[in-house]
mmCIF file of C-alpha atoms in Angstrom:
data_model
loop_
_atom_site.group_PDB
_atom_site.id
_atom_site.type_symbol
_atom_site.label_atom_id
_atom_site.label_comp_id
_atom_site.label_asym_id
_atom_site.label_seq_id
_atom_site.Cartn_x
_atom_site.Cartn_y
_atom_site.Cartn_z
ATOM 1 C CA MET A 253 -0.495 -0.206 0.218
ATOM 2 C CA LYS A 254 2.659 2.385 1.116
ATOM 3 C CA ARG A 255 4.415 1.680 -2.430
ATOM 4 C CA TYR A 256 1.178 2.596 -4.084
ATOM 5 C CA ARG A 257 0.546 5.370 -2.352
ATOM 6 C CA SER A 258 4.367 6.726 -3.425
ATOM 7 C CA PHE A 259 3.254 6.240 -6.754
ATOM 8 C CA GLU A 260 0.161 8.574 -6.442
ATOM 9 C CA LEU A 261 2.503 11.190 -5.195
ATOM 10 C CA CYS A 262 5.023 10.811 -7.397
ATOM 11 C CA SER A 263 2.240 11.157 -10.305
ATOM 12 C CA ALA A 264 2.666 15.173 -9.310
ATOM 13 C CA LYS A 265 5.952 15.833 -11.026
ATOM 14 C CA VAL A 266 4.650 13.614 -14.075
ATOM 15 C CA LEU A 267 1.379 15.942 -14.562
ATOM 16 C CA GLU A 268 3.615 19.413 -14.095
ATOM 17 C CA GLY A 269 5.728 18.171 -16.823
ATOM 18 C CA MET A 270 2.859 17.821 -18.895
ATOM 19 C CA GLY A 271 1.997 21.558 -18.439
ATOM 20 C CA TYR A 272 -0.517 20.998 -15.385
ATOM 21 C CA VAL A 273 -0.591 23.496 -12.813
ATOM 22 C CA ASN A 274 -2.596 23.694 -9.440
ATOM 23 C CA ILE A 275 -1.753 19.754 -8.612
ATOM 24 C CA ASP A 276 -3.342 18.446 -5.660
ATOM 25 C CA VAL A 277 -2.748 14.807 -4.787
ATOM 26 C CA THR A 278 -5.392 14.132 -2.257
ATOM 27 C CA ARG A 279 -4.641 12.764 1.391
ATOM 28 C CA GLY A 280 -5.565 9.457 0.220
ATOM 29 C CA VAL A 281 -8.186 8.838 2.976
ATOM 30 C CA ALA A 282 -11.648 9.064 1.949
ATOM 31 C CA ASP A 283 -10.691 11.165 -1.684
ATOM 32 C CA TRP A 284 -14.035 9.729 -2.822
ATOM 33 C CA GLY A 285 -12.232 8.152 -5.574
ATOM 34 C CA ALA A 286 -10.296 11.244 -6.650
ATOM 35 C CA ASP A 287 -6.314 10.922 -6.719
ATOM 36 C CA VAL A 288 -5.454 13.913 -7.374
ATOM 37 C CA PHE A 289 -6.992 17.348 -8.743
ATOM 38 C CA CYS A 290 -5.326 19.697 -11.331
ATOM 39 C CA GLU A 291 -5.742 22.288 -14.135
ATOM 40 C CA LYS A 292 -4.383 22.530 -17.578
ATOM 41 C CA ASP A 293 -5.574 26.240 -19.952
ATOM 42 C CA GLY A 294 -8.393 27.160 -17.690
ATOM 43 C CA VAL A 295 -10.238 23.379 -16.909
ATOM 44 C CA LYS A 296 -10.262 21.509 -13.906
ATOM 45 C CA TYR A 297 -9.266 17.850 -13.865
ATOM 46 C CA VAL A 298 -9.506 14.659 -11.679
ATOM 47 C CA GLY A 299 -7.569 11.860 -12.109
ATOM 48 C CA GLN A 300 -6.789 8.243 -10.895
ATOM 49 C CA VAL A 301 -3.813 6.670 -10.658
ATOM 50 C CA LYS A 302 -3.268 3.054 -11.728
ATOM 51 C CA MET A 303 -0.019 1.604 -11.339
ATOM 52 C CA TYR A 304 -0.772 -2.470 -12.133
ATOM 53 C CA GLY A 305 1.611 -3.171 -14.460
ATOM 54 C CA THR A 306 2.674 -6.189 -16.161
ATOM 55 C CA SER A 307 -0.207 -7.593 -13.851
ATOM 56 C CA LYS A 308 -2.979 -9.655 -14.635
ATOM 57 C CA THR A 309 -5.716 -6.663 -13.577
ATOM 58 C CA LYS A 310 -6.821 -4.681 -16.154
ATOM 59 C CA ILE A 311 -8.351 -0.879 -16.124
ATOM 60 C CA SER A 312 -12.421 -1.890 -15.868
ATOM 61 C CA ARG A 313 -16.042 -0.334 -17.489
ATOM 62 C CA LYS A 314 -16.253 -0.432 -13.903
ATOM 63 C CA ASP A 315 -13.152 2.095 -13.415
ATOM 64 C CA VAL A 316 -14.433 4.920 -15.859
ATOM 65 C CA MET A 317 -17.371 5.079 -14.292
ATOM 66 C CA GLU A 318 -16.562 5.507 -11.396
ATOM 67 C CA LEU A 319 -14.123 7.776 -12.095
ATOM 68 C CA TYR A 320 -16.819 9.895 -14.519
ATOM 69 C CA GLY A 321 -19.039 10.058 -11.278
ATOM 70 C CA VAL A 322 -16.309 11.039 -9.370
ATOM 71 C CA MET A 323 -15.714 14.049 -11.965
ATOM 72 C CA ALA A 324 -19.035 14.731 -11.913
ATOM 73 C CA TYR A 325 -19.699 14.944 -7.960
ATOM 74 C CA PHE A 326 -16.712 17.329 -7.655
ATOM 75 C CA ASP A 327 -17.716 19.520 -10.610
ATOM 76 C CA CYS A 328 -14.673 19.247 -13.012
ATOM 77 C CA GLN A 329 -14.652 19.546 -16.539
ATOM 78 C CA GLY A 330 -12.511 16.881 -17.507
ATOM 79 C CA ALA A 331 -10.802 13.446 -16.256
ATOM 80 C CA PHE A 332 -7.802 11.020 -16.569
ATOM 81 C CA PHE A 333 -5.997 7.877 -15.766
ATOM 82 C CA LEU A 334 -2.346 8.035 -15.108
ATOM 83 C CA TYR A 335 -1.542 4.390 -15.384
ATOM 84 C CA SER A 336 0.477 1.765 -15.929
ATOM 85 C CA GLY A 337 -0.800 -1.967 -17.493
ATOM 86 C CA LYS A 338 -4.206 -3.112 -19.530
ATOM 87 C CA ARG A 339 -7.106 -1.818 -20.032
ATOM 88 C CA THR A 340 -10.454 -3.748 -20.959
ATOM 89 C CA SER A 341 -12.163 -3.023 -24.573
ATOM 90 C CA GLU A 342 -15.360 -2.150 -22.778
ATOM 91 C CA ALA A 343 -13.042 0.825 -20.680
ATOM 92 C CA LEU A 344 -11.671 2.141 -23.544
ATOM 93 C CA LEU A 345 -14.974 2.918 -25.618
ATOM 94 C CA ALA A 346 -16.446 4.108 -22.689
ATOM 95 C CA ALA A 347 -13.155 6.590 -22.341
ATOM 96 C CA GLU A 348 -13.723 7.602 -25.525
ATOM 97 C CA LYS A 349 -17.515 8.085 -24.922
ATOM 98 C CA LEU A 350 -16.933 10.001 -21.773
ATOM 99 C CA GLY A 351 -13.930 12.284 -22.799
ATOM 100 C CA ILE A 352 -12.078 10.485 -20.279
ATOM 101 C CA GLU A 353 -8.061 10.718 -21.240
ATOM 102 C CA TRP A 354 -5.664 8.320 -20.924
ATOM 103 C CA TYR A 355 -2.075 8.726 -20.087
ATOM 104 C CA GLU A 356 0.617 5.929 -20.110
ATOM 105 C CA VAL A 357 3.525 5.867 -17.683
ATOM 106 C CA ASN A 358 6.723 3.865 -17.296
ATOM 107 C CA HIS A 359 6.210 2.566 -13.614
ATOM 108 C CA MET A 360 9.346 1.609 -13.755
ATOM 109 C CA GLU A 361 10.046 5.206 -14.489
ATOM 110 C CA LEU A 362 8.677 6.000 -11.686
ATOM 111 C CA ASP A 363 10.240 4.025 -9.786
ATOM 112 C CA GLU A 364 13.151 5.837 -10.732
ATOM 113 C CA LYS A 365 12.393 8.780 -9.782
ATOM 114 C CA LEU A 366 11.339 7.446 -5.752
ATOM 115 C CA GLU A 367 14.353 6.098 -5.687
ATOM 116 C CA GLU A 368 16.022 9.344 -6.642
ATOM 117 C CA ASN A 369 13.608 11.131 -4.101
ATOM 118 C CA ALA A 370 14.038 8.387 -0.991
ATOM 119 C CA ILE A 371 16.303 9.107 2.237
ATOM 120 C CA PRO A 372 19.489 6.244 2.032
ATOM 121 C CA ASN A 373 18.820 3.643 4.417
ATOM 122 C CA GLU A 374 21.643 5.001 6.706
ATOM 123 C CA ILE A 375 20.166 8.580 7.130
ATOM 124 C CA THR A 376 18.451 7.656 10.758
ATOM 125 C CA ILE A 377 16.630 10.486 12.795
ATOM 126 C CA ASP A 378 18.932 9.543 15.066
ATOM 127 C CA TYR A 379 22.022 10.815 12.550
ATOM 128 C CA ILE A 380 20.284 13.757 11.864
ATOM 129 C CA TRP A 381 19.464 15.120 15.336
ATOM 130 C CA ASP A 382 22.869 14.423 16.504
ATOM 131 C CA THR A 383 25.478 15.794 13.420
ATOM 132 C CA PHE A 384 22.778 18.958 12.098
ATOM 133 C CA ILE A 385 19.940 19.908 15.122
ATOM 134 C CA ARG A 386 22.064 19.788 18.259
ATOM 135 C CA PRO A 387 24.429 21.971 16.368
ATOM 136 C CA LEU A 388 21.430 24.709 16.333
ATOM 137 C CA GLU A 389 21.531 25.381 19.606
ATOM 138 C CA GLY A 390 21.265 29.067 20.321
ATOM 139 C CA GLN A 391 20.387 30.038 17.606
ATOM 140 C CA SER A 392 17.762 32.253 16.179
ATOM 141 C CA PHE A 393 16.165 31.494 12.815
ATOM 142 C CA VAL A 394 12.951 33.303 11.048
ATOM 143 C CA ASN A 395 9.932 32.186 9.291
ATOM 144 C CA THR A 396 8.301 33.402 6.233
ATOM 145 C CA GLN A 397 6.157 35.095 7.959
ATOM 146 C CA GLY A 398 9.048 37.485 9.417
ATOM 147 C CA PHE A 399 8.534 35.791 12.974
ATOM 148 C CA GLY A 400 11.719 35.131 14.919
ATOM 149 C CA ASN A 401 12.276 31.200 16.822
ATOM 150 C CA LYS A 402 15.572 30.945 18.754
ATOM 151 C CA VAL A 403 16.261 27.154 19.731
ATOM 152 C CA ILE A 404 17.109 27.004 23.777
ATOM 153 C CA GLN A 405 18.104 23.553 23.651
ATOM 154 C CA VAL A 406 18.186 20.368 22.165
ATOM 155 C CA THR A 407 17.227 17.230 24.274
ATOM 156 C CA ASP A 408 17.567 13.500 23.097
ATOM 157 C CA ALA A 409 13.628 13.978 22.876
ATOM 158 C CA TYR A 410 12.883 17.354 21.965
ATOM 159 C CA ILE A 411 13.835 20.759 21.255
ATOM 160 C CA LEU A 412 12.870 23.696 23.729
ATOM 161 C CA LYS A 413 12.357 26.694 21.544
ATOM 162 C CA GLU A 414 11.184 30.472 22.333
ATOM 163 C CA SER A 415 8.837 32.693 20.030
ATOM 164 C CA GLU A 416 10.336 36.442 20.039
ATOM 165 C CA LYS A 417 6.950 37.270 22.281
ATOM 166 C CA GLY A 418 9.402 35.041 24.889
ATOM 167 C CA ASN A 419 6.820 31.967 25.009
ATOM 168 C CA GLN A 420 8.377 28.755 25.184
ATOM 169 C CA SER A 421 6.988 25.245 23.882
ATOM 170 C CA ARG A 422 8.760 21.925 22.652
ATOM 171 C CA VAL A 423 8.921 20.229 19.722
ATOM 172 C CA LYS A 424 9.689 16.482 20.149
ATOM 173 C CA LYS A 425 11.972 14.959 18.274
ATOM 174 C CA ASP A 426 9.341 11.785 17.297
ATOM 175 C CA TRP A 427 7.603 14.619 14.643
ATOM 176 C CA PHE A 428 11.197 15.246 12.986
ATOM 177 C CA LYS A 429 11.673 11.352 12.782
ATOM 178 C CA TRP A 430 7.965 11.422 11.783
ATOM 179 C CA ILE A 431 8.536 13.562 8.552
ATOM 180 C CA VAL A 432 11.656 11.495 7.936
ATOM 181 C CA ASP A 433 9.739 8.387 7.506
ATOM 182 C CA ARG A 434 6.932 10.222 5.179
ATOM 183 C CA ILE A 435 9.541 11.091 2.898
ATOM 184 C CA ARG A 436 11.241 8.058 2.752
ATOM 185 C CA HIS A 437 8.264 5.816 1.927
ATOM 186 C CA TYR A 438 6.153 8.826 -0.673
ATOM 187 C CA GLY A 439 9.337 10.757 -1.626
ATOM 188 C CA PHE A 440 8.307 14.637 0.037
ATOM 189 C CA ALA A 441 6.371 15.331 3.639
ATOM 190 C CA GLU A 442 4.144 18.886 3.895
ATOM 191 C CA ALA A 443 3.645 21.258 6.623
ATOM 192 C CA VAL A 444 -0.256 20.219 7.045
ATOM 193 C CA ASP A 445 0.326 16.482 6.788
ATOM 194 C CA LEU A 446 2.327 16.690 10.296
ATOM 195 C CA ARG A 447 -0.358 19.480 11.509
ATOM 196 C CA ASN A 448 -3.399 16.926 11.029
ATOM 197 C CA GLU A 449 -1.203 13.645 12.064
ATOM 198 C CA PHE A 450 -0.557 15.253 15.811
ATOM 199 C CA HIS A 451 -2.907 18.386 15.977
ATOM 200 C CA THR A 452 0.230 20.663 16.663
ATOM 201 C CA GLN A 453 1.149 24.320 15.467
ATOM 202 C CA ALA A 454 4.841 23.911 15.128
ATOM 203 C CA SER A 455 4.919 22.158 12.071
ATOM 204 C CA SER A 456 6.064 26.379 10.177
ATOM 205 C CA PHE A 457 8.783 25.919 13.120
ATOM 206 C CA VAL A 458 9.528 22.004 12.162
ATOM 207 C CA THR A 459 9.955 23.069 7.965
ATOM 208 C CA LEU A 460 12.187 25.603 9.585
ATOM 209 C CA ILE A 461 14.671 23.749 11.049
ATOM 210 C CA PHE A 462 14.493 21.109 7.617
ATOM 211 C CA GLY A 463 15.321 24.384 6.179
ATOM 212 C CA GLN A 464 18.953 24.590 8.122
ATOM 213 C CA ILE A 465 20.027 20.847 6.943
ATOM 214 C CA PRO A 466 21.389 20.847 3.786
ATOM 215 C CA MET A 467 19.902 17.445 3.013
ATOM 216 C CA PHE A 468 16.978 18.514 2.595
ATOM 217 C CA LYS A 469 15.242 20.678 0.380
ATOM 218 C CA VAL A 470 11.992 23.013 1.669
ATOM 219 C CA THR A 471 10.073 24.688 -1.267
ATOM 220 C CA TYR A 472 7.552 26.879 0.286
ATOM 221 C CA ASN A 473 3.302 27.540 -0.693
ATOM 222 C CA PRO A 474 2.528 24.518 0.219
ATOM 223 C CA ARG A 475 5.574 23.628 2.307
ATOM 224 C CA ARG A 476 7.356 21.174 1.359
ATOM 225 C CA ILE A 477 9.723 18.876 2.673
ATOM 226 C CA GLU A 478 12.096 16.548 -0.019
ATOM 227 C CA PHE A 479 15.664 14.958 0.218
ATOM 228 C CA ASN A 480 18.172 16.945 -1.755
ATOM 229 C CA LYS A 481 19.103 14.651 -4.206
ATOM 230 C CA ASP A 482 21.868 16.797 -4.907
ATOM 231 C CA TYR A 483 23.543 16.554 -1.949
ATOM 232 C CA ASN A 484 26.633 14.830 -1.318
ATOM 233 C CA LEU A 485 26.625 12.146 0.745
ATOM 234 C CA GLN A 486 30.109 11.135 0.457
ATOM 235 C CA ASN A 487 30.540 14.334 3.059
ATOM 236 C CA GLU A 488 29.210 12.336 5.411
ATOM 237 C CA LYS A 489 30.774 9.974 7.832
ATOM 238 C CA ILE A 490 27.623 7.640 8.587
#
């Protein structure tokens, strides 16, 4: 399941290369059959990701009808399958009649993309914590909103931080581990996922700290953390 979810998340990069914008990969839970929403030329699309590869499973007419219903339910003007594998003749006929598009991808190439974005197994949260985060003790950082935060103390279990208003709070090491594990499995993590998972307001600070670690790349709108594939791991003594 995790590997299939990784394909869904990696599909965003495929769609970007095809000229789609405002790409939103759904959370994978209670998504009502929608894997991804996106836009192109002012048209709103919904897509499903079907990575069957060389298996005997085929995309069926039922799948096409389901996607058509999802398109109508979410008020989209177009729909597509991002797929690898086989399709039934009935699925092809139904898709043609309903105007649903097909985008075939090489699942092996997607596998390679996932490997490129994966954190090497030898990079553990303990290594990241001791090598990159502990040395931040005593330093101050300013987030994108212009608010300052100071790292007062780094213990084995948490970071004690202080806001510019003097309020102190603990940011758990487990939250950083959760981000690292998510990147390892899915290719990236978003701050909103951390906030939803742990109901914490510290997601902005966690993103800020990852931005100080050279082996990670942080982008904004939305706040996203990825492994920096250009980082030279040979510099590390693991």
